[in-house]
Amino acid sequence: MLVLAVIIFAAYMLWALANLKTPNPRPAYYVGELQSAELIHVARLYWSNPNLSMSFLLDKLYGYNETLRLHIKPVTYVNNWALTASGGFYETRYNNSVRFYARWEYVKIGSYKKILEGGIVKLYYNYSLTYIHNYTAPQWGSFILYPRLWDPLDLADLTYKGDGLWYVGVPADVSEYIIYDEFSIKVVVRNE
Amino acid sequence: MRALEAFAIAFVFVVFTAYAHTLLILTPESGNQYTSSRALAYLLLISDSLPYTPGFRDRVAEVIPDLVFVEVNGQKFYYSNSSEVDSIGAVWLGCNGTFSPREVVIGVKP
């Protein structure tokens, strides 16, 4: 009888426990990848149009700390860029180890003649060009992107070979030719 | 007989303790808030123009688990019901050299 009583008591206690609401702590908010991604986005938008100054964009971003609870701490940054005879880069480095870096390198691999509209024959130089974006942040390390390239004038010949490698044909009669990536960042090719 | 009874009681007590302990372990978090925050970060990294396209909501629904709603600049679209919702906000400040903010808020089940 005592065993039966204990079994019934135990079963009842288990049933009562199962129906209790157990504590379920949840984070009030999470600060991590999203905040770093917002900074990368700001840098990328800046390099697509430097007339939008970094301080303007960052101020706007901080404004969303209130409305969207973004929890982005104020940061400082350093911008660098360079154009060389064989490539170039754009870089934004924040003081919290977040970094935007876009780089391209090219080498001339040949030339060809192209027949344009109206029967005009033009000499083109062909380049093998590598274009990458590298976004680094403490949360994910390194994030590599191979943005698409395009030419708004539709004069350049762009062939994507994979892994950021492009064959780019540009008119030979200009000192430099500007193509754009999918974020509207300029990629400058200087004819040798 | 007494010994058998004592053994039975002890056995029931052990089973009860084991089950009670299992039930009392805190319900593990789904981690949806972390996962969804990371997924939004991924969308922000791969594209500046996504929220400006009609397919943005569907893209969000593809990558965010347990999605309850997607709100873009105040327009809310519901995907499921939930009595409890965690909200995560992000902003796309613009694309292609143009400043044109898009505020995005997603709601996920906790």
Tab-separated table of C-alpha atoms in Angstrom:
chain	number	residue	atom	x	y	z
A	1	MET	CA	0.000	0.000	0.000
A	2	LEU	CA	2.817	2.329	0.874
A	3	VAL	CA	4.535	1.610	-2.432
A	4	LEU	CA	1.332	2.314	-4.264
A	5	ALA	CA	0.960	5.587	-2.408
A	6	VAL	CA	4.512	6.573	-3.262
A	7	ILE	CA	3.985	5.718	-6.922
A	8	ILE	CA	0.790	7.765	-7.085
A	9	PHE	CA	2.474	10.669	-5.283
A	10	ALA	CA	5.505	10.533	-7.569
A	11	ALA	CA	3.328	10.416	-10.693
A	12	TYR	CA	1.355	13.408	-9.500
A	13	MET	CA	4.501	15.390	-8.678
A	14	LEU	CA	5.925	14.627	-12.128
A	15	TRP	CA	2.737	15.720	-13.817
A	16	ALA	CA	2.719	18.960	-11.795
A	17	LEU	CA	6.344	19.658	-12.643
A	18	ALA	CA	5.769	19.040	-16.340
A	19	ASN	CA	3.034	21.632	-16.339
A	20	LEU	CA	5.071	24.279	-14.570
A	21	LYS	CA	6.369	27.135	-16.740
A	22	THR	CA	10.094	26.680	-16.607
A	23	PRO	CA	12.289	29.784	-16.686
A	24	ASN	CA	13.257	30.659	-20.229
A	25	PRO	CA	15.790	33.466	-20.161
A	26	ARG	CA	16.163	35.316	-23.435
A	27	PRO	CA	18.722	37.918	-24.367
A	28	ALA	CA	17.491	41.496	-24.080
A	29	TYR	CA	19.349	42.238	-27.297
A	30	TYR	CA	22.256	40.775	-29.230
A	31	VAL	CA	25.154	42.843	-30.498
A	32	GLY	CA	27.338	41.127	-33.039
A	33	GLU	CA	27.412	40.447	-36.753
A	34	LEU	CA	24.589	42.813	-37.698
A	35	GLN	CA	26.329	45.856	-36.228
A	36	SER	CA	29.561	45.047	-38.067
A	37	ALA	CA	27.614	44.449	-41.282
A	38	GLU	CA	26.020	47.896	-40.948
A	39	LEU	CA	29.489	49.463	-40.788
A	40	ILE	CA	30.592	47.520	-43.876
A	41	HIS	CA	27.465	48.733	-45.668
A	42	VAL	CA	28.222	52.345	-44.721
A	43	ALA	CA	31.775	52.057	-46.069
A	44	ARG	CA	30.573	50.437	-49.278
A	45	LEU	CA	27.946	53.126	-49.814
A	46	TYR	CA	30.582	55.794	-49.218
A	47	TRP	CA	32.955	54.358	-51.829
A	48	SER	CA	30.106	54.174	-54.341
A	49	ASN	CA	29.663	57.928	-53.913
A	50	PRO	CA	32.249	59.777	-51.812
A	51	ASN	CA	30.026	62.873	-51.929
A	52	LEU	CA	28.064	61.050	-49.238
A	53	SER	CA	30.633	61.661	-46.541
A	54	MET	CA	31.425	58.997	-43.986
A	55	SER	CA	30.509	61.294	-41.111
A	56	PHE	CA	27.116	61.979	-42.701
A	57	LEU	CA	26.403	58.288	-43.188
A	58	LEU	CA	27.596	57.317	-39.719
A	59	ASP	CA	25.500	60.053	-38.114
A	60	LYS	CA	22.453	58.730	-39.932
A	61	LEU	CA	23.298	55.213	-38.793
A	62	TYR	CA	23.642	56.264	-35.164
A	63	GLY	CA	20.208	57.881	-35.437
A	64	TYR	CA	18.733	54.412	-35.854
A	65	ASN	CA	20.064	53.371	-32.454
A	66	GLU	CA	16.919	54.959	-31.064
A	67	THR	CA	14.291	53.971	-33.625
A	68	LEU	CA	15.532	50.496	-34.544
A	69	ARG	CA	17.559	49.746	-31.394
A	70	LEU	CA	20.628	49.040	-33.501
A	71	HIS	CA	23.031	49.424	-30.552
A	72	ILE	CA	25.884	50.682	-32.726
A	73	LYS	CA	28.641	52.325	-30.718
A	74	PRO	CA	30.359	55.404	-32.153
A	75	VAL	CA	33.413	54.469	-34.179
A	76	THR	CA	36.332	56.239	-35.812
A	77	TYR	CA	37.604	55.300	-39.237
A	78	VAL	CA	40.452	55.748	-41.698
A	79	ASN	CA	39.884	55.749	-45.447
A	80	ASN	CA	42.581	54.814	-47.949
A	81	TRP	CA	42.588	54.367	-51.669
A	82	ALA	CA	45.095	54.071	-54.475
A	83	LEU	CA	45.236	53.676	-58.244
A	84	THR	CA	48.255	52.120	-59.888
A	85	ALA	CA	49.202	51.008	-63.371
A	86	SER	CA	48.099	47.479	-62.537
A	87	GLY	CA	45.177	47.930	-60.180
A	88	GLY	CA	43.902	49.756	-57.155
A	89	PHE	CA	42.042	49.493	-53.885
A	90	TYR	CA	39.578	51.194	-51.579
A	91	GLU	CA	39.782	50.627	-47.848
A	92	THR	CA	37.883	51.741	-44.772
A	93	ARG	CA	39.304	50.659	-41.462
A	94	TYR	CA	37.255	51.201	-38.289
A	95	ASN	CA	38.716	51.332	-34.812
A	96	ASN	CA	36.699	48.252	-33.762
A	97	SER	CA	38.565	45.924	-36.164
A	98	VAL	CA	35.873	46.077	-38.836
A	99	ARG	CA	37.357	46.654	-42.271
A	100	PHE	CA	36.024	47.151	-45.788
A	101	TYR	CA	38.511	46.405	-48.560
A	102	ALA	CA	37.926	46.358	-52.309
A	103	ARG	CA	40.840	45.509	-54.565
A	104	TRP	CA	41.464	44.887	-58.228
A	105	GLU	CA	44.540	43.839	-60.188
A	106	TYR	CA	44.896	43.455	-63.906
A	107	VAL	CA	47.446	42.477	-66.490
A	108	LYS	CA	47.268	42.965	-70.218
A	109	ILE	CA	46.921	39.675	-72.053
A	110	GLY	CA	46.380	40.803	-75.603
A	111	SER	CA	44.545	43.007	-78.035
A	112	TYR	CA	41.828	42.564	-80.631
A	113	LYS	CA	39.805	44.540	-83.100
A	114	LYS	CA	36.121	45.066	-82.493
A	115	ILE	CA	33.546	46.121	-85.029
A	116	LEU	CA	31.231	48.686	-83.453
A	117	GLU	CA	27.917	50.045	-84.649
A	118	GLY	CA	28.215	51.783	-87.955
A	119	GLY	CA	30.976	49.468	-89.042
A	120	ILE	CA	33.651	51.295	-87.072
A	121	VAL	CA	36.634	49.078	-86.300
A	122	LYS	CA	38.260	49.828	-82.987
A	123	LEU	CA	41.347	48.434	-81.307
A	124	TYR	CA	40.711	46.936	-77.882
A	125	TYR	CA	43.110	45.854	-75.185
A	126	ASN	CA	42.265	42.707	-73.298
A	127	TYR	CA	43.049	42.435	-69.605
A	128	SER	CA	42.864	39.638	-67.086
A	129	LEU	CA	41.369	41.387	-64.055
A	130	THR	CA	40.739	40.101	-60.557
A	131	TYR	CA	38.249	41.969	-58.412
A	132	ILE	CA	37.370	41.105	-54.829
A	133	HIS	CA	35.731	42.571	-51.780
A	134	ASN	CA	37.050	41.483	-48.402
A	135	TYR	CA	34.983	42.356	-45.347
A	136	THR	CA	36.644	41.582	-42.021
A	137	ALA	CA	35.114	41.736	-38.571
A	138	PRO	CA	35.830	40.069	-35.226
A	139	GLN	CA	32.574	38.099	-35.486
A	140	TRP	CA	33.275	36.327	-38.757
A	141	GLY	CA	36.911	36.833	-39.649
A	142	SER	CA	37.076	37.373	-43.399
A	143	PHE	CA	34.093	37.477	-45.780
A	144	ILE	CA	35.076	37.422	-49.460
A	145	LEU	CA	32.692	38.623	-52.147
A	146	TYR	CA	33.189	38.683	-55.928
A	147	PRO	CA	30.922	41.513	-57.108
A	148	ARG	CA	29.721	41.572	-60.685
A	149	LEU	CA	31.235	44.175	-62.991
A	150	TRP	CA	29.349	46.146	-65.575
A	151	ASP	CA	29.868	48.995	-68.007
A	152	PRO	CA	27.147	51.678	-68.176
A	153	LEU	CA	28.465	52.747	-71.597
A	154	ASP	CA	28.279	49.158	-72.844
A	155	LEU	CA	31.544	49.529	-74.706
A	156	ALA	CA	33.701	47.210	-72.628
A	157	ASP	CA	33.664	43.455	-73.113
A	158	LEU	CA	33.277	41.746	-69.749
A	159	THR	CA	33.566	37.990	-69.363
A	160	TYR	CA	33.418	36.404	-65.924
A	161	LYS	CA	35.715	33.392	-65.490
A	162	GLY	CA	34.940	32.640	-61.838
A	163	ASP	CA	36.488	33.347	-58.430
A	164	GLY	CA	36.649	37.068	-59.096
A	165	LEU	CA	38.535	36.701	-62.381
A	166	TRP	CA	37.318	38.680	-65.374
A	167	TYR	CA	38.490	39.154	-68.924
A	168	VAL	CA	38.007	42.830	-69.638
A	169	GLY	CA	38.307	44.319	-73.108
A	170	VAL	CA	38.458	48.121	-73.214
A	171	PRO	CA	39.024	50.593	-76.041
A	172	ALA	CA	42.722	51.200	-76.607
A	173	ASP	CA	42.341	54.853	-77.528
A	174	VAL	CA	41.702	56.075	-73.971
A	175	SER	CA	44.244	56.476	-71.175
A	176	GLU	CA	41.908	54.891	-68.670
A	177	TYR	CA	38.515	53.233	-68.736
A	178	ILE	CA	36.067	53.110	-65.853
A	179	ILE	CA	33.786	50.184	-65.198
A	180	TYR	CA	31.622	49.676	-62.127
A	181	ASP	CA	30.820	46.891	-59.748
A	182	GLU	CA	27.295	45.961	-58.697
A	183	PHE	CA	27.537	48.419	-55.787
A	184	SER	CA	28.432	51.245	-58.208
A	185	ILE	CA	32.022	51.387	-57.008
A	186	LYS	CA	34.434	52.508	-59.736
A	187	VAL	CA	36.992	50.082	-61.085
A	188	VAL	CA	39.597	51.933	-63.142
A	189	VAL	CA	41.614	50.251	-65.875
A	190	ARG	CA	44.604	52.229	-67.125
A	191	ASN	CA	45.765	51.406	-70.610
A	192	GLU	CA	49.448	50.727	-70.873
B	1	MET	CA	8.604	-8.145	2.693
B	2	ARG	CA	9.650	-4.960	4.439
B	3	ALA	CA	12.948	-5.031	2.588
B	4	LEU	CA	11.151	-5.409	-0.719
B	5	GLU	CA	8.898	-2.498	0.113
B	6	ALA	CA	11.894	-0.348	1.037
B	7	PHE	CA	13.619	-1.286	-2.199
B	8	ALA	CA	10.502	-0.432	-4.204
B	9	ILE	CA	10.189	2.936	-2.482
B	10	ALA	CA	13.823	3.705	-3.097
B	11	PHE	CA	13.477	2.708	-6.760
B	12	VAL	CA	10.455	4.931	-7.248
B	13	PHE	CA	12.277	7.786	-5.532
B	14	VAL	CA	15.284	7.434	-7.852
B	15	VAL	CA	13.081	7.374	-10.938
B	16	PHE	CA	11.169	10.386	-9.668
B	17	THR	CA	14.351	12.319	-8.985
B	18	ALA	CA	15.742	11.559	-12.427
B	19	TYR	CA	12.545	12.654	-14.189
B	20	ALA	CA	12.178	15.734	-12.017
B	21	HIS	CA	15.726	16.759	-12.770
B	22	THR	CA	15.166	16.342	-16.500
B	23	LEU	CA	12.006	18.422	-16.382
B	24	LEU	CA	13.655	21.117	-14.313
B	25	ILE	CA	16.502	21.637	-16.782
B	26	LEU	CA	15.919	25.020	-18.386
B	27	THR	CA	14.262	24.809	-21.751
B	28	PRO	CA	17.125	25.360	-24.195
B	29	GLU	CA	16.925	28.570	-26.161
B	30	SER	CA	15.992	28.270	-29.769
B	31	GLY	CA	18.712	30.813	-30.525
B	32	ASN	CA	16.411	32.450	-33.063
B	33	GLN	CA	17.490	35.919	-32.071
B	34	TYR	CA	21.145	35.116	-32.791
B	35	THR	CA	20.396	33.189	-35.995
B	36	SER	CA	18.085	35.856	-37.356
B	37	SER	CA	20.499	38.647	-36.520
B	38	ARG	CA	23.250	36.800	-38.390
B	39	ALA	CA	20.972	36.142	-41.343
B	40	LEU	CA	20.107	39.849	-41.580
B	41	ALA	CA	23.818	40.649	-41.415
B	42	TYR	CA	24.425	38.224	-44.293
B	43	LEU	CA	21.743	39.897	-46.424
B	44	LEU	CA	23.292	43.279	-45.668
B	45	LEU	CA	26.751	42.080	-46.675
B	46	ILE	CA	25.777	40.485	-49.980
B	47	SER	CA	23.585	43.268	-51.316
B	48	ASP	CA	22.913	46.962	-50.919
B	49	SER	CA	19.855	46.873	-53.140
B	50	LEU	CA	17.855	43.961	-51.731
B	51	PRO	CA	15.231	45.917	-49.719
B	52	TYR	CA	14.525	48.046	-52.773
B	53	THR	CA	13.410	45.033	-54.788
B	54	PRO	CA	9.989	43.322	-54.686
B	55	GLY	CA	11.530	39.968	-53.801
B	56	PHE	CA	13.096	41.163	-50.551
B	57	ARG	CA	10.422	39.720	-48.259
B	58	ASP	CA	10.647	36.304	-49.880
B	59	ARG	CA	14.421	36.374	-49.589
B	60	VAL	CA	14.117	37.149	-45.894
B	61	ALA	CA	11.635	34.316	-45.445
B	62	GLU	CA	14.151	31.948	-47.076
B	63	VAL	CA	16.964	32.696	-44.667
B	64	ILE	CA	15.216	33.534	-41.388
B	65	PRO	CA	13.838	30.639	-39.341
B	66	ASP	CA	10.546	30.968	-37.444
B	67	LEU	CA	9.730	34.242	-39.158
B	68	VAL	CA	6.632	36.004	-37.857
B	69	PHE	CA	6.704	39.265	-39.828
B	70	VAL	CA	8.810	41.459	-42.062
B	71	GLU	CA	8.393	45.221	-41.868
B	72	VAL	CA	9.927	47.492	-44.496
B	73	ASN	CA	9.608	51.234	-43.918
B	74	GLY	CA	6.494	50.728	-41.839
B	75	GLN	CA	4.774	48.190	-44.097
B	76	LYS	CA	4.334	44.950	-42.240
B	77	PHE	CA	3.826	41.510	-43.788
B	78	TYR	CA	2.954	38.554	-41.625
B	79	TYR	CA	4.179	35.032	-42.243
B	80	SER	CA	2.946	33.251	-39.110
B	81	ASN	CA	1.298	33.804	-35.758
B	82	SER	CA	3.035	33.878	-32.442
B	83	SER	CA	2.087	35.163	-29.008
B	84	GLU	CA	5.715	36.084	-28.349
B	85	VAL	CA	7.900	37.864	-30.872
B	86	ASP	CA	11.498	39.065	-30.821
B	87	SER	CA	12.120	42.035	-33.102
B	88	ILE	CA	15.407	42.696	-34.857
B	89	GLY	CA	15.991	45.896	-36.776
B	90	ALA	CA	18.416	46.802	-39.541
B	91	VAL	CA	18.762	49.687	-41.956
B	92	TRP	CA	19.901	49.912	-45.535
B	93	LEU	CA	21.021	53.534	-45.917
B	94	GLY	CA	20.972	53.406	-49.694
B	95	CYS	CA	22.405	51.770	-52.774
B	96	ASN	CA	24.314	52.608	-55.938
B	97	GLY	CA	25.606	55.863	-54.544
B	98	THR	CA	22.181	57.139	-53.489
B	99	PHE	CA	21.167	57.874	-49.921
B	100	SER	CA	17.692	56.375	-49.501
B	101	PRO	CA	17.178	54.664	-46.141
B	102	ARG	CA	15.094	51.523	-45.813
B	103	GLU	CA	14.254	50.513	-42.268
B	104	VAL	CA	13.771	46.779	-41.928
B	105	VAL	CA	12.344	45.085	-38.860
B	106	ILE	CA	11.840	41.348	-38.660
B	107	GLY	CA	9.895	39.510	-36.009
B	108	VAL	CA	10.869	35.976	-35.067
B	109	LYS	CA	9.569	33.464	-32.565
B	110	PRO	CA	11.758	33.407	-29.427
